[in-house]
């Protein structure tokens, strides 16, 4: 019978349609080599054995019937999984290569050595499984990979081991669960020229945000050495996030996030050429694996690959430590967020959480209350209690059977692209990865609540909290003329709201980003010589390590934190309010106490605009301005509008605008708009004068009500009198809307009243406010309230 398919084929002759021939992984490598090389995608050269070569190997060694017998005995329950798998692997490893297959493998290997100009060139040997009648099945993560294989004999042995790995316990179990016929699945072996990432770095990359499904972000994880540690979750890698729409804009650096990972170990090549883990140096732990230029290069490659395949992609990359060249070593479709239901929004709220025991990187947005089951070794997975919170150091494919039975997963190590994270997403489980010491802090049978509902940083809290789940349909939503916007503070949660049909962000609170992402008082950085406490100085030195100037730490961290809020709804407007801490809140920032006065009533004290031109804070405000200038200029987010809080007089406005202009934020230049918070009766009474200086007003209903009625908004005793619908407050709103519109200025409203009371929303629409801005949990209700009000 004539053979139509070769036994071995070069990647340069393979296309994505050849999954039945060489499996999904190898078909993808061939596709990139044959079609994307001219677009800057570098893939190490190599070749693949075909499904026919695998079947020939089984046939030549008379293994089909023997394997079928073992599997039959397993199905009948006569032998356990471990015994069946061990017997089949032993048969395959003991087989001999058919002469034609061995000759073809070695011929291609010798050709690869000639191309590399190196005898016995090191190669990576990877498994790529396929099913003849199910060519889309790639069986990712189920089979083995062997790195730095050197020489012909070693190559043939590695290929045998790849064949045998088709029958690991986890692979057999996977096929049983998914209903695949074991004997119809074949295995292709991919052989690639080895990238010397052992002296460089490697990692994983997604062309979509893995937690929110936000399509305009690229997520990159990176660690020193070979990439297996990142894939397996054995290290806490660096994490970078890039905004795709700006990647072709000259001069822009749209890196939304740079999170330094611990990277405690790295995988290198031992003296005998075998991979092994060693501790990373202190210098390596304290610096990023990738430069900004390399981050952007990888992000562009992710976008090229995604555009070519027409779908979000999951990729592995490696940087050669000798040449510095970056390679894509694997690409496959992303299978979780790209298939998520985009027509509804599910959110979770943890009520009355207990004390925080642990924090880690959130995977998913869910929350679970349950009992801890600590399993530190795969040998002990039989002790796992079904329905418990699985707590462990790290996971690999051997852990999948118990991960399926877990309520949530918590790991010491790993990043958002680790095995634990990927499987948790596929299973729809909340997970916290990279916690550092979960197996040390938690104990067996402890009641905890695991929450990923707060954004990118999740928590484990003590006790069993009640969790409320809300599902909101997003189809057939009304679109009122009154713009409905979001109030946002947490950059870590911003991207999750991208599916909402928002008209922008009406209020982004800078102080929240400062307190959470920066944590240091800006004056303590601008005037570090005035910080005398040794412990505080040491902590500031630790946080700012790696920055040439301490002030650059503030500007960089603040700009990146705000960029995620600016990105999720770009190009719609995002109004960022400059910092509005009170003096007691500023003092609580690291290093803040020497720079803040003690006030009896900080609520109406040294806050807002009065700080910005004062010698007591002017240098700190300069850093805030530099962060906004970088956000709009270097990063490209020209949708950002600046808002000044608590501005008492038009003369004060003039002084603030002058200081802003000194630091690159001149109103009207490069399209910059500047708004003012309307929260003081003087803002209403002198609205015409303020309108000459600002492009818009944003009504802060809490402070405006407080100062109109003379009621402390935090007073329990007077809470029954604190009403935003008081006629005096409504007169204030009506007046500022009228006066602002006369001057051509826009007016927005920030507050919860329209979400709590449909009649209030109707009243705001009747008064003619241009926009209403509320928290995300209220957005859909306010959208409906505004539409109902407009409909009469």
Coordinates of C-alpha atoms in Angstrom, one line a residue, residues 394-735:
X394 CA 2.8 24.4 43.1
X395 CA 0.9 22.0 40.7
X396 CA 1.6 20.1 37.5
X397 CA -0.6 18.0 35.3
X398 CA -0.4 15.1 37.8
X399 CA -2.6 17.3 40.2
X400 CA -5.5 17.8 37.7
X401 CA -7.7 15.0 39.1
X402 CA -7.8 16.6 42.6
X403 CA -7.9 20.1 41.2
X404 CA -11.2 19.1 39.6
X405 CA -12.6 18.3 43.0
X406 CA -11.4 21.4 44.7
X407 CA -13.6 24.5 45.6
X408 CA -10.6 26.8 45.2
X409 CA -6.8 26.6 44.8
X410 CA -4.1 28.5 46.7
X411 CA -0.4 28.1 45.9
X412 CA 2.9 29.3 47.3
X413 CA 4.5 29.8 43.9
X414 CA 3.6 30.7 40.3
X415 CA 2.2 33.5 38.3
X416 CA -1.0 34.1 36.2
X417 CA 0.4 31.8 33.4
X418 CA 1.4 28.9 35.7
X419 CA -0.2 25.5 35.5
X420 CA -2.3 26.1 38.6
X421 CA -3.6 29.4 37.1
X422 CA -4.4 27.9 33.7
X423 CA -6.2 24.8 35.0
X424 CA -8.1 27.0 37.5
X425 CA -9.4 29.2 34.7
X426 CA -10.4 26.1 32.7
X427 CA -12.3 24.7 35.7
X428 CA -13.9 28.0 36.6
X429 CA -12.3 27.9 40.1
X430 CA -11.1 31.0 42.0
X431 CA -7.4 30.7 42.7
X432 CA -4.6 32.6 44.4
X433 CA -1.1 31.9 43.1
X434 CA 2.3 33.2 44.2
X435 CA 1.2 33.7 47.8
X436 CA 4.7 32.8 49.0
X437 CA 3.9 31.1 52.3
X438 CA 0.3 29.7 52.1
X439 CA 1.4 26.2 53.2
X440 CA 3.2 27.8 56.2
X441 CA 0.5 30.2 57.3
X442 CA -2.6 28.0 56.8
X443 CA -3.4 24.7 58.5
X444 CA -5.5 21.7 57.6
X445 CA -9.2 21.9 58.3
X446 CA -9.1 25.7 58.7
X447 CA -12.2 27.6 57.6
X448 CA -11.3 30.3 55.2
X449 CA -12.8 32.5 52.4
X450 CA -10.8 32.8 49.2
X451 CA -11.7 35.9 47.2
X452 CA -10.6 37.0 43.8
X453 CA -13.5 39.5 43.6
X454 CA -11.3 42.6 44.4
X455 CA -9.2 42.8 41.3
X456 CA -5.7 41.5 40.6
X457 CA -4.7 41.0 44.2
X458 CA -6.8 38.3 45.9
X459 CA -7.2 37.5 49.6
X460 CA -7.6 34.5 52.0
X461 CA -9.6 35.7 55.0
X462 CA -10.3 33.9 58.2
X463 CA -13.7 32.2 58.6
X464 CA -16.6 31.3 56.3
X465 CA -18.0 34.5 54.9
X466 CA -21.3 34.7 53.0
X467 CA -20.8 35.3 49.3
X468 CA -23.4 37.0 47.1
X469 CA -23.4 36.2 43.4
X470 CA -25.0 38.6 40.9
X471 CA -25.5 37.8 37.2
X472 CA -26.5 40.8 35.0
X473 CA -27.5 40.3 31.3
X474 CA -25.8 42.7 29.0
X475 CA -27.9 42.3 25.9
X476 CA -30.6 44.8 24.9
X477 CA -29.4 47.5 27.3
X478 CA -30.8 51.0 26.8
X479 CA -28.5 53.8 25.6
X480 CA -29.7 57.0 27.1
X481 CA -28.5 60.4 25.8
X482 CA -27.3 61.2 29.3
X483 CA -23.9 59.6 29.5
X484 CA -23.5 57.0 32.2
X485 CA -19.9 56.6 33.4
X486 CA -18.0 54.8 36.1
X487 CA -16.3 55.8 39.3
X488 CA -13.1 53.8 39.6
X489 CA -10.2 53.7 42.1
X490 CA -8.6 50.3 41.8
X491 CA -6.5 49.8 38.7
X492 CA -6.3 46.1 39.4
X493 CA -10.1 45.7 38.9
X494 CA -10.5 48.2 36.0
X495 CA -10.1 45.8 33.1
X496 CA -12.9 43.5 34.3
X497 CA -15.5 46.2 33.4
X498 CA -14.6 46.4 29.7
X499 CA -17.8 44.6 28.6
X500 CA -20.0 47.3 30.2
X501 CA -21.3 49.9 27.6
X502 CA -19.8 52.8 29.6
X503 CA -19.4 56.3 28.3
X504 CA -16.1 56.6 30.1
X505 CA -14.8 57.1 33.6
X506 CA -16.3 60.1 35.4
X507 CA -14.1 59.8 38.5
X508 CA -10.8 58.0 38.9
X509 CA -9.4 58.6 42.4
X510 CA -5.7 59.2 42.2
X511 CA -5.2 58.9 46.0
X512 CA -6.3 55.2 45.9
X513 CA -3.6 54.4 43.4
X514 CA -1.0 56.4 45.5
X515 CA -1.9 54.5 48.7
X516 CA -2.0 51.1 47.0
X517 CA 0.5 51.1 44.2
X518 CA 3.0 53.8 45.4
X519 CA 2.5 53.8 49.2
X520 CA 5.1 56.5 49.8
X521 CA 4.4 60.1 50.5
X522 CA 5.6 62.1 47.4
X523 CA 7.4 64.7 49.6
X524 CA 9.3 61.9 51.3
X525 CA 10.7 61.1 47.9
X526 CA 11.2 64.7 46.7
X527 CA 12.9 65.6 50.0
X528 CA 14.3 62.3 51.3
X529 CA 16.8 64.2 53.4
X530 CA 14.0 65.2 55.7
X531 CA 13.1 61.6 56.5
X532 CA 15.1 60.7 59.6
X533 CA 13.5 57.6 60.9
X534 CA 15.9 54.7 60.1
X535 CA 13.1 52.1 59.6
X536 CA 11.2 54.4 57.3
X537 CA 14.3 55.3 55.3
X538 CA 15.1 51.6 54.9
X539 CA 11.6 50.7 53.7
X540 CA 11.7 53.6 51.2
X541 CA 15.1 52.4 49.9
X542 CA 13.7 48.9 49.5
X543 CA 10.6 50.0 47.6
X544 CA 12.5 52.3 45.3
X545 CA 15.4 49.9 44.5
X546 CA 16.1 49.8 40.8
X547 CA 15.1 53.4 40.2
X548 CA 17.9 55.9 39.5
X549 CA 15.9 58.6 41.3
X550 CA 13.4 58.1 44.1
X551 CA 11.0 60.6 42.5
X552 CA 11.0 58.4 39.3
X553 CA 9.5 55.6 41.4
X554 CA 6.5 57.8 42.2
X555 CA 6.0 59.0 38.7
X556 CA 6.4 55.5 37.1
X557 CA 4.2 53.7 39.6
X558 CA 1.4 56.3 39.5
X559 CA 1.4 56.6 35.7
X560 CA 1.2 52.8 35.2
X561 CA -1.5 52.4 37.8
X562 CA -3.7 55.1 36.2
X563 CA -3.0 53.7 32.7
X564 CA -5.1 50.6 33.3
X565 CA -8.1 52.8 34.2
X566 CA -7.4 54.9 31.1
X567 CA -7.1 51.8 28.9
X568 CA -10.2 49.8 29.5
X569 CA -12.5 52.2 27.8
X570 CA -10.1 54.1 25.4
X571 CA -10.8 56.4 23.6
X572 CA -13.7 57.4 25.8
X573 CA -12.9 60.1 28.3
X574 CA -11.3 59.2 31.7
X575 CA -11.5 62.0 34.3
X576 CA -8.7 61.6 36.8
X577 CA -9.0 63.6 40.0
X578 CA -5.7 64.8 41.4
X579 CA -4.9 63.6 44.9
X580 CA -7.5 64.5 47.5
X581 CA -6.2 63.0 50.7
X582 CA -6.9 64.8 53.9
X583 CA -3.8 65.7 56.0
X584 CA -4.4 62.7 58.4
X585 CA -4.6 60.4 55.4
X586 CA -1.4 61.8 53.8
X587 CA 0.4 61.4 57.1
X588 CA -0.4 57.7 57.0
X589 CA 1.6 57.2 53.8
X590 CA 5.1 55.9 54.3
X591 CA 7.3 58.8 55.3
X592 CA 4.4 61.2 55.5
X593 CA 4.3 62.4 59.1
X594 CA 7.2 65.0 58.9
X595 CA 5.4 66.7 56.0
X596 CA 1.8 67.0 57.3
X597 CA 0.3 69.4 59.9
X598 CA -2.1 68.2 62.6
X599 CA -5.6 69.5 62.0
X600 CA -8.7 69.4 64.1
X601 CA -11.0 69.1 61.1
X602 CA -9.0 67.8 58.0
X603 CA -12.3 67.5 56.0
X604 CA -12.3 71.3 55.5
X605 CA -8.6 71.8 56.1
X606 CA -5.4 71.7 54.0
X607 CA -6.8 69.6 51.1
X608 CA -7.3 69.8 47.4
X609 CA -6.3 72.8 45.3
X610 CA -4.7 74.7 48.3
X611 CA -2.0 72.1 48.6
X612 CA -0.9 72.1 45.0
X613 CA 0.6 75.6 44.9
X614 CA 1.7 75.6 48.6
X615 CA 5.4 75.2 49.4
X616 CA 4.4 72.5 51.8
X617 CA 3.3 70.2 48.9
X618 CA 4.3 71.9 45.7
X619 CA 7.1 69.4 45.0
X620 CA 4.7 66.5 45.6
X621 CA 2.1 68.0 43.2
X622 CA 4.9 68.3 40.6
X623 CA 5.3 64.5 40.7
X624 CA 1.6 64.0 40.2
X625 CA 1.7 66.3 37.2
X626 CA 4.6 64.5 35.7
X627 CA 2.8 61.2 36.1
X628 CA -0.2 62.6 34.2
X629 CA 2.0 64.1 31.5
X630 CA 3.7 60.7 31.0
X631 CA 0.3 59.0 30.9
X632 CA -1.0 61.3 28.2
X633 CA 2.3 61.8 26.3
X634 CA 4.7 58.9 26.5
X635 CA 2.0 56.3 27.1
X636 CA -0.5 57.8 24.7
X637 CA -3.7 58.1 26.7
X638 CA -4.9 61.4 25.4
X639 CA -8.4 60.5 26.6
X640 CA -7.3 61.5 30.1
X641 CA -8.9 64.7 31.6
X642 CA -7.5 66.2 34.8
X643 CA -9.8 67.3 37.6
X644 CA -9.0 69.6 40.5
X645 CA -10.7 68.9 43.8
X646 CA -11.8 71.3 46.6
X647 CA -11.0 74.5 44.7
X648 CA -12.3 77.3 46.9
X649 CA -11.9 80.4 44.7
X650 CA -11.3 81.3 41.0
X651 CA -8.0 82.9 42.1
X652 CA -6.9 79.6 43.6
X653 CA -7.8 78.0 40.3
X654 CA -5.5 80.4 38.5
X655 CA -2.6 79.5 40.8
X656 CA -3.2 75.7 40.3
X657 CA -3.4 76.0 36.5
X658 CA -0.2 78.0 36.5
X659 CA 1.7 75.3 38.5
X660 CA 0.3 72.6 36.2
X661 CA 1.5 74.4 33.1
X662 CA 5.0 74.6 34.7
X663 CA 5.0 70.8 34.7
X664 CA 3.7 70.1 31.2
X665 CA 0.0 70.2 31.8
X666 CA -1.2 73.3 30.1
X667 CA -5.0 73.5 29.6
X668 CA -5.9 73.4 25.9
X669 CA -2.4 72.2 24.8
X670 CA -2.4 68.8 23.1
X671 CA -6.2 68.7 23.7
X672 CA -5.9 68.7 27.5
X673 CA -9.1 69.4 29.3
X674 CA -9.2 70.4 33.0
X675 CA -12.3 70.0 35.1
X676 CA -13.1 71.2 38.6
X677 CA -15.0 69.3 41.4
X678 CA -18.2 71.2 42.3
X679 CA -18.4 70.3 46.0
X680 CA -18.2 73.7 47.7
X681 CA -21.1 76.2 47.6
X682 CA -18.7 78.8 46.3
X683 CA -18.2 76.6 43.2
X684 CA -22.0 77.1 42.5
X685 CA -22.2 80.8 43.5
X686 CA -19.3 81.7 41.4
X687 CA -19.9 79.1 38.7
X688 CA -19.6 81.6 35.8
X689 CA -16.1 82.5 37.0
X690 CA -15.0 78.9 37.4
X691 CA -16.4 78.1 34.0
X692 CA -13.9 80.6 32.5
X693 CA -11.1 78.6 33.9
X694 CA -12.3 75.0 33.5
X695 CA -13.8 72.9 30.8
X696 CA -16.3 71.2 33.0
X697 CA -17.7 70.6 36.5
X698 CA -18.2 67.3 38.3
X699 CA -20.6 67.5 41.2
X700 CA -19.3 65.7 44.3
X701 CA -22.7 65.1 46.0
X702 CA -21.3 64.0 49.3
X703 CA -19.2 67.1 50.0
X704 CA -21.7 69.5 48.4
X705 CA -24.5 68.1 50.6
X706 CA -22.2 68.3 53.7
X707 CA -21.2 71.9 53.1
X708 CA -24.6 73.1 52.0
X709 CA -26.4 71.6 55.0
X710 CA -23.6 72.0 57.5
X711 CA -23.6 68.2 58.3
X712 CA -20.6 66.0 58.8
X713 CA -21.3 63.3 56.2
X714 CA -19.8 60.7 58.6
X715 CA -22.1 61.6 61.5
X716 CA -24.3 58.8 62.7
X717 CA -26.3 61.1 64.9
X718 CA -27.2 63.4 62.0
X719 CA -27.5 60.8 59.2
X720 CA -31.3 61.2 59.0
X721 CA -30.7 64.9 58.0
X722 CA -28.0 64.1 55.4
X723 CA -30.1 64.1 52.2
X724 CA -28.8 64.7 48.7
X725 CA -32.4 65.4 47.6
X726 CA -32.8 68.3 50.0
X727 CA -34.2 71.3 48.2
X728 CA -31.1 73.4 49.0
X729 CA -28.8 70.7 47.5
X730 CA -31.1 70.4 44.4
X731 CA -31.0 74.2 44.0
X732 CA -27.2 74.0 44.0
X733 CA -27.2 71.3 41.3
X734 CA -29.8 73.2 39.2
X735 CA -27.8 76.4 39.4

